[in-house]
PDB file of C-alpha atoms and ligand atoms in Angstrom:
ATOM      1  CA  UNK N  23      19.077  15.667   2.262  1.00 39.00           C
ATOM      2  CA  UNK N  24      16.147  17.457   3.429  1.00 41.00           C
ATOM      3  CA  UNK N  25      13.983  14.994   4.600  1.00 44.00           C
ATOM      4  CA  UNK N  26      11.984  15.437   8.019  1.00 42.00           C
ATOM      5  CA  UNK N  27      10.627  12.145   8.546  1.00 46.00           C
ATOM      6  CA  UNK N  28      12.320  10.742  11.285  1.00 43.00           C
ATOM      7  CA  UNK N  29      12.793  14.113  13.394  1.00 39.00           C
ATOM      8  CA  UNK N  30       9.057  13.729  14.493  1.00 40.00           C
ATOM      9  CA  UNK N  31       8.942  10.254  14.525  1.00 44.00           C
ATOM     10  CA  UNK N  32       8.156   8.030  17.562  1.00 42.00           C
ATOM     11  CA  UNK N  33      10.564   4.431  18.695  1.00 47.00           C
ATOM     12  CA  UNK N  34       7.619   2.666  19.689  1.00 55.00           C
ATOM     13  CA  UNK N  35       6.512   0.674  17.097  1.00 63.00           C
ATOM     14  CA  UNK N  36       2.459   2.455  16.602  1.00 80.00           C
ATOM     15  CA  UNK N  37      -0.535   2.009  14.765  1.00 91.00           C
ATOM     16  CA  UNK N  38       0.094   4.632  11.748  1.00 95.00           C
ATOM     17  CA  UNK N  39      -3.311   6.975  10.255  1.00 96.00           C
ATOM     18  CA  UNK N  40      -3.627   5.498   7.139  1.00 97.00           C
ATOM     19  CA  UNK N  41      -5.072   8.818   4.530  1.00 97.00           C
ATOM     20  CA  UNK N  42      -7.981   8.344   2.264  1.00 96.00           C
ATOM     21  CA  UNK N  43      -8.786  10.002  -1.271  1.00 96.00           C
ATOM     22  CA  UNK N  44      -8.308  12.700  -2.006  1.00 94.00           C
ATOM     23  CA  UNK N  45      -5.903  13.244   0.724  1.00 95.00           C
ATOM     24  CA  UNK N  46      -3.098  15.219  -1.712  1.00 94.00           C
ATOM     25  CA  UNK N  47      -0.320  12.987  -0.834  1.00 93.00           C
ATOM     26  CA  UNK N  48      -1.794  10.117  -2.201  1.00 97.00           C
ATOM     27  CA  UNK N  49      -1.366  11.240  -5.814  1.00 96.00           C
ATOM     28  CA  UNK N  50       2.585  12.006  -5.608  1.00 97.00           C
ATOM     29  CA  UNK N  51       4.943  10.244  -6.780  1.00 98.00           C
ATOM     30  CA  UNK N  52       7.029   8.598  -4.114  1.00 98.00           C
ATOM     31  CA  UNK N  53      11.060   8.646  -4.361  1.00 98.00           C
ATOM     32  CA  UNK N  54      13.412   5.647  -3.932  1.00 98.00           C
ATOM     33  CA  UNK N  55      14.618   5.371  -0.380  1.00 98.00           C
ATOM     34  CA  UNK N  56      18.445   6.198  -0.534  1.00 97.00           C
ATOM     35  CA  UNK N  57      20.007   4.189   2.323  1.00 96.00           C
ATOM     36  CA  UNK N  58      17.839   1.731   4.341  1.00 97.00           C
ATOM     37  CA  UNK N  59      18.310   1.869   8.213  1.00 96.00           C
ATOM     38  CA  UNK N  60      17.113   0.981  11.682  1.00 94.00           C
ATOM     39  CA  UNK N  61      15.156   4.203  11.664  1.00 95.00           C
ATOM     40  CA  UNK N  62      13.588   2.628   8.259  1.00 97.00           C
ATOM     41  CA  UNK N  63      13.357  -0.693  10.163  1.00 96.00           C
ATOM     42  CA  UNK N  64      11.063   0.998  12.864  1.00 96.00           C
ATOM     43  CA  UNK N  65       9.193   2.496  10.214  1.00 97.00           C
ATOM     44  CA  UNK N  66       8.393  -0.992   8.165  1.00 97.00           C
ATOM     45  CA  UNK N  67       7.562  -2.666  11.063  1.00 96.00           C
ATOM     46  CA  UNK N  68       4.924   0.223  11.760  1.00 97.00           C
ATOM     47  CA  UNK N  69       3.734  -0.428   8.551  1.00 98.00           C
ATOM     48  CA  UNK N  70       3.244  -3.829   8.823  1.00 97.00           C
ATOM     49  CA  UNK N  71       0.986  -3.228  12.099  1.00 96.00           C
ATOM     50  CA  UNK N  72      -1.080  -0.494  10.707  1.00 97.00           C
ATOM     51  CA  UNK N  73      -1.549  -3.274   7.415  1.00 97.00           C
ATOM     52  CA  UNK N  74      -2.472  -5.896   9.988  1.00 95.00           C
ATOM     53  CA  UNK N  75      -4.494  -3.816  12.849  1.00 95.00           C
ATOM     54  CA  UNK N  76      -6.813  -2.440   9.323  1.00 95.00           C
ATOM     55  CA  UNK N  77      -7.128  -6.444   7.974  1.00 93.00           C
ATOM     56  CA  UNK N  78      -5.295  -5.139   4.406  1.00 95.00           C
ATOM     57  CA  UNK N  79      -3.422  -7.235   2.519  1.00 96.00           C
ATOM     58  CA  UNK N  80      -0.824  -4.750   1.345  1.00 97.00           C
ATOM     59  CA  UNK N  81      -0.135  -1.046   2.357  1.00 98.00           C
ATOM     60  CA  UNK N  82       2.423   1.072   0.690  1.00 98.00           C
ATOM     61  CA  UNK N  83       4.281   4.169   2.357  1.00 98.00           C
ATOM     62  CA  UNK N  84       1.879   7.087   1.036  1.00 98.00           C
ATOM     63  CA  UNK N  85      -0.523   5.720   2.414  1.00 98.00           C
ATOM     64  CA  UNK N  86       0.998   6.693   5.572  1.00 97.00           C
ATOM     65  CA  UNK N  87       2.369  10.141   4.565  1.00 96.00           C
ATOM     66  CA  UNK N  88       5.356   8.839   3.479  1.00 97.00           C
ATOM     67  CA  UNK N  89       6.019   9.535  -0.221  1.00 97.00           C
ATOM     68  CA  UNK N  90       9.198   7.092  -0.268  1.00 98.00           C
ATOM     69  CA  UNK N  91       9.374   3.681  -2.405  1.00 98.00           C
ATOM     70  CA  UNK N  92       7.942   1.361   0.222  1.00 98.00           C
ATOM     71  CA  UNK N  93       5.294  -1.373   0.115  1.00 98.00           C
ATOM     72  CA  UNK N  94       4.201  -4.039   2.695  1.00 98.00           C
ATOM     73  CA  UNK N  95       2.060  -7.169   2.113  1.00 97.00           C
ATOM     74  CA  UNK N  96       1.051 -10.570   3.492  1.00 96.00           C
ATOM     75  CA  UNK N  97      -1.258 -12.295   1.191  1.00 94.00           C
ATOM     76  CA  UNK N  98      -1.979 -15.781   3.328  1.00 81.00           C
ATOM     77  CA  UNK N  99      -1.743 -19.240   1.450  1.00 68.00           C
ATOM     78  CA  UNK N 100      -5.075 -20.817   2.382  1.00 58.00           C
ATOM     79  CA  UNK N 101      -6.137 -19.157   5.028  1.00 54.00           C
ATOM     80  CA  UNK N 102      -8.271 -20.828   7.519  1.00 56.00           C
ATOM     81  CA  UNK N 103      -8.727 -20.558  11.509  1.00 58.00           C
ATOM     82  CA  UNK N 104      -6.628 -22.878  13.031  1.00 59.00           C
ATOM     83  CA  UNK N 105      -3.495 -22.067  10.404  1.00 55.00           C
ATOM     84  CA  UNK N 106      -3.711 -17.964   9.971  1.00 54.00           C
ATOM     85  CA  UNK N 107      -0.025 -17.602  11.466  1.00 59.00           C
ATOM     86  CA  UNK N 108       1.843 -20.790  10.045  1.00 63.00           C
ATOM     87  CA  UNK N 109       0.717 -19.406   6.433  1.00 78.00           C
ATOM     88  CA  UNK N 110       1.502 -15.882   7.434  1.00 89.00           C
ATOM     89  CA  UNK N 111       3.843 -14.472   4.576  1.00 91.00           C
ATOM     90  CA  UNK N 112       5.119 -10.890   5.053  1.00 96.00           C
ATOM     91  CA  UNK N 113       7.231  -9.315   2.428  1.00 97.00           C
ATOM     92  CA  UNK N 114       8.538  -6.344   2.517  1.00 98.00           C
ATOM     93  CA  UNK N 115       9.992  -4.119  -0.916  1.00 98.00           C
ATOM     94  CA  UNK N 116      11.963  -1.321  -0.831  1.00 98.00           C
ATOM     95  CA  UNK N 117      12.634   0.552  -4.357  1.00 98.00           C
ATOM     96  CA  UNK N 118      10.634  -2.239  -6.022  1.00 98.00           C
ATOM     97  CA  UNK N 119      10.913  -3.503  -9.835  1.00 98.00           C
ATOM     98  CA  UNK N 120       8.943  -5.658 -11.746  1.00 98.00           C
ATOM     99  CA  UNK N 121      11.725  -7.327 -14.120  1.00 98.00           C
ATOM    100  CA  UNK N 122       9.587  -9.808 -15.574  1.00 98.00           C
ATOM    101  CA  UNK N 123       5.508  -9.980 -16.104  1.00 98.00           C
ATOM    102  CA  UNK N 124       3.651 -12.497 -17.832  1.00 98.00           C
ATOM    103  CA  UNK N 125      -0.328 -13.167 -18.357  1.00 98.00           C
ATOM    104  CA  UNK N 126      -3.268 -11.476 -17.339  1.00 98.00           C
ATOM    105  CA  UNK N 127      -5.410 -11.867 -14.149  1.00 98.00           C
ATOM    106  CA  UNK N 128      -8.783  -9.654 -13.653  1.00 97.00           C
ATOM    107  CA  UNK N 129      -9.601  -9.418  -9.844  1.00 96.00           C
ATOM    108  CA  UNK N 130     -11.887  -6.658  -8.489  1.00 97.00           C
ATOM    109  CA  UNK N 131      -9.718  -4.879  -5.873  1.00 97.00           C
ATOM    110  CA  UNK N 132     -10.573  -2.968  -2.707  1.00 97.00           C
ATOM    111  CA  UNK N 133      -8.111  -0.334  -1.083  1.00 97.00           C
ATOM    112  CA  UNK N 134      -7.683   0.931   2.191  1.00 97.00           C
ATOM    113  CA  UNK N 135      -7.239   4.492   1.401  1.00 97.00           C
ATOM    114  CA  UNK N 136     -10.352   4.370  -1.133  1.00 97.00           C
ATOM    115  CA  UNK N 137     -13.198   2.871   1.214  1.00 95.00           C
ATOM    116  CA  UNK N 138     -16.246   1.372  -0.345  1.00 94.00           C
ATOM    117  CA  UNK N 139     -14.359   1.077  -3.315  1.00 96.00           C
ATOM    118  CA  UNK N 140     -14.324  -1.679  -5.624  1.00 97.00           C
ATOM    119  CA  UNK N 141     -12.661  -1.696  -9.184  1.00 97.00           C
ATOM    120  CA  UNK N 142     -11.853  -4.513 -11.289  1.00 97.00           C
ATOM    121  CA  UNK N 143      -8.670  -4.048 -12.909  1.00 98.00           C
ATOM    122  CA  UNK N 144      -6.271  -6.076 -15.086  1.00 98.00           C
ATOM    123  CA  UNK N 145      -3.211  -6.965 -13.855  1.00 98.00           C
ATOM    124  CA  UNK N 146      -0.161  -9.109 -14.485  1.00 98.00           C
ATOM    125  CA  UNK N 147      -0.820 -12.953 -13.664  1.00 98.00           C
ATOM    126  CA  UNK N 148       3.213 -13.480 -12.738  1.00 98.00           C
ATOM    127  CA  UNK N 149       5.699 -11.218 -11.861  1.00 98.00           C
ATOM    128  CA  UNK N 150       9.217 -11.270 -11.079  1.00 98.00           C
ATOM    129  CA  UNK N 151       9.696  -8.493  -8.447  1.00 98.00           C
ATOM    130  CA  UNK N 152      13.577  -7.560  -7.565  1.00 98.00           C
ATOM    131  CA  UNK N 153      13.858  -5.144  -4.270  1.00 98.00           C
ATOM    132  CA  UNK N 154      15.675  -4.650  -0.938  1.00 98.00           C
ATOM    133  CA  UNK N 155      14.195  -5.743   2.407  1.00 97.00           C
ATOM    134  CA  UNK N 156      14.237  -4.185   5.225  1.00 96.00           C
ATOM    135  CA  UNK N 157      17.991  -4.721   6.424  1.00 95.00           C
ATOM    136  CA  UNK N 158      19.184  -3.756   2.807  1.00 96.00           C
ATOM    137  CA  UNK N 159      19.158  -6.736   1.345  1.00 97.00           C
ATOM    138  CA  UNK N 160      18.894  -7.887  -2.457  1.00 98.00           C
ATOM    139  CA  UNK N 161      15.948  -9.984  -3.113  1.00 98.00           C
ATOM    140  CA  UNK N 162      13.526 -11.310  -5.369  1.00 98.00           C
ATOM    141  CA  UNK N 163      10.218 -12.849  -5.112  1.00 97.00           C
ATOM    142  CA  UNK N 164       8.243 -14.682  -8.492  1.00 97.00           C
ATOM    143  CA  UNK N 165       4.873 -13.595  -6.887  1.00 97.00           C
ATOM    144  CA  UNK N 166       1.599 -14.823  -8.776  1.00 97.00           C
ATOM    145  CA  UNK N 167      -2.289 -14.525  -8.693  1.00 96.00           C
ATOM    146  CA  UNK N 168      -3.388 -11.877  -5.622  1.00 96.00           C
ATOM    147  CA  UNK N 169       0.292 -11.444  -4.798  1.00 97.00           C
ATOM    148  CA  UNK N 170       0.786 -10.207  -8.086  1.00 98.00           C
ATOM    149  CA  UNK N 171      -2.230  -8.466  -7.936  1.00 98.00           C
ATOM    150  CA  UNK N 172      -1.522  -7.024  -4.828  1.00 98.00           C
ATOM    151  CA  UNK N 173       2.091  -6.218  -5.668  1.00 98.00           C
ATOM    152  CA  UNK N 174       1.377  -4.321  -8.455  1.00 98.00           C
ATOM    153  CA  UNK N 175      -1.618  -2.373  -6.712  1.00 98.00           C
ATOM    154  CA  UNK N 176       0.539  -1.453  -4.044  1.00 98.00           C
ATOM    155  CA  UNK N 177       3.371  -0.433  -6.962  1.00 98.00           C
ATOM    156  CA  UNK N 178       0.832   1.995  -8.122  1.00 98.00           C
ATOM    157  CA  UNK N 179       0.522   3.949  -4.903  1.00 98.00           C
ATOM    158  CA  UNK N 180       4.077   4.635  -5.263  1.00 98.00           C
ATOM    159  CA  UNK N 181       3.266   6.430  -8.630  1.00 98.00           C
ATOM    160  CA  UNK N 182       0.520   8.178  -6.682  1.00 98.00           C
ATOM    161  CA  UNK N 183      -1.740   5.924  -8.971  1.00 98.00           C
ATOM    162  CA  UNK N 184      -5.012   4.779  -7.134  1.00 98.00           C
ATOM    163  CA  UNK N 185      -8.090   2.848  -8.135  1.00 97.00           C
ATOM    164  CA  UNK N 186     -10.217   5.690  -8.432  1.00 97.00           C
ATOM    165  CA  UNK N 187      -7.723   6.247 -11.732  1.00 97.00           C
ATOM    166  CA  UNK N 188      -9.472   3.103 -13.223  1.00 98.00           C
ATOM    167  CA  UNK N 189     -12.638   4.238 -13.214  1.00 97.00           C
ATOM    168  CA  UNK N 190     -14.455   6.955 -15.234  1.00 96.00           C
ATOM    169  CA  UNK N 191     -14.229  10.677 -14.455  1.00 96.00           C
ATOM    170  CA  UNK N 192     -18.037  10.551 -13.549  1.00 96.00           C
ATOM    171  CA  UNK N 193     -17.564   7.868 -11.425  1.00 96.00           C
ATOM    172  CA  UNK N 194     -14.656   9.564  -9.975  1.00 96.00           C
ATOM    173  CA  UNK N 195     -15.936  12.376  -9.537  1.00 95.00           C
ATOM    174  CA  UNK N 196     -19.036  11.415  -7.992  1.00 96.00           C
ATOM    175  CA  UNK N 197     -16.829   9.119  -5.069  1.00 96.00           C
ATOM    176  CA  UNK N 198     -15.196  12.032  -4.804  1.00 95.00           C
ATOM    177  CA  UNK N 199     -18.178  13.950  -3.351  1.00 94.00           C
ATOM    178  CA  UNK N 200     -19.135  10.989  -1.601  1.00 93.00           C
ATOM    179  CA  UNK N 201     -15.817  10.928   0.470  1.00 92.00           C
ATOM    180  CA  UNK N 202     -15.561  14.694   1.348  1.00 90.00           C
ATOM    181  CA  UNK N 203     -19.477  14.692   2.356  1.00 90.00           C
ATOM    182  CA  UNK N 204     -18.260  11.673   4.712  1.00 86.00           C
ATOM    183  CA  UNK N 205     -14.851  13.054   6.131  1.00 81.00           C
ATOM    184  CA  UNK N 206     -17.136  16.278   7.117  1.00 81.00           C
ATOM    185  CA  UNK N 207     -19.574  14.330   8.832  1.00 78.00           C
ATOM    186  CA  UNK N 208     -16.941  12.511  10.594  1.00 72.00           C
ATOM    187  CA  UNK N 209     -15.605  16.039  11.459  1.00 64.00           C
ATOM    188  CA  UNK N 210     -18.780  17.302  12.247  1.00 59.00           C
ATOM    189  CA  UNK N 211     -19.342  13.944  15.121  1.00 50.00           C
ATOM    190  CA  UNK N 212     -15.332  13.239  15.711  1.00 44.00           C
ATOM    191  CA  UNK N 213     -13.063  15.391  18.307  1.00 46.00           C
ATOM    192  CA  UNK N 214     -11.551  18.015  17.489  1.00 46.00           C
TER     193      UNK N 214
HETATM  194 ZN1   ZN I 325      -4.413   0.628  -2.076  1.00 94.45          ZN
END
């Protein structure tokens, strides 16, 4: 075991810096999380406040800088005003697998490591998703329409698969540009 993670790592639960393409991590393949503790705990409920504090849907761990198999997500039934927290629905998967997909959905999806993106891609319509939670526990969810979407979107960053790999090299290439010529301004304006 070689893993540094939690030597660095703060108790209080924080806001995490969430990395944007190209940032290297974001194309590596994440690993299945061996043995899921308090430490982990922390950790997922610092995910869920950096998804929440950026107004995502779904984050997964690489997105953070953590290439382990971990995705958060809270896609609200009917959201409106008065309701947001009663239909509040955070789920949390550890090691998820899809053990059962069915249909096809097209929705054009956004990312919050790939701003000003916005790629339609084709999905599953229903899954059946089987992972652990965050105590360790067996579960399974049948997820459909933008949960599906979103769970498999999010199951993608764990492959170190991102929406800029659904769209053409030009295309890609060109955002590409776009986002370094950004992150230097930013540089150029931010603190140092
Ligand atoms: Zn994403």
């Amino acid at each position: 075991m070689t893993r540094t993670l939690w030597h660095c790592y703060s108790f209080v639960m924080a806001k995490l810096p969430i990395l944007t393409y190209p940032a290297k991590s974001l194309k590596k393949k994440s690993t299945p999380v061996q043995k899921v503790t308090s430490k982990l705990g922390d950790f997922v409920k610092d995910m869920f406040e950096t998804m929440y504090d950026s107004h995502g849907i779904g984050l997964a761990a690489p997105q953070v800088g953590e290439n382990l198999n971990i995705l958060v997500m809270d896609v609200r039934k009917e959201e409106t005003e008065s309701s947001e927290q009663k239909n509040s629905n955070p789920i949390c998967l550890i090691n998820p697998k899809i053990i059962k997909k069915e249909g096809t959905i097209f929705y054009e999806e956004g990312c919050l490591s790939c701003p000003e993106l916005i790629v339609g891609v084709e999905r599953s319509q229903n899954i059946i998703v089987e992972a652990l939670d965050a105590e360790g526990r067996l579960v399974q969810y049948n997820l459909s329409d933008l949960a599906a979407v979103c769970t498999q979107h999010e199951m993608d960053h764990l492959q170190g698969k991102l929406l800029t790999d659904y769209i053409s090299r030009l295309k890609r290439d060109m955002y590409r540009k776009q986002q370094i010529r950004v992150r230097k301004d930013d540089d150029d304006t931010g603190d140092v």
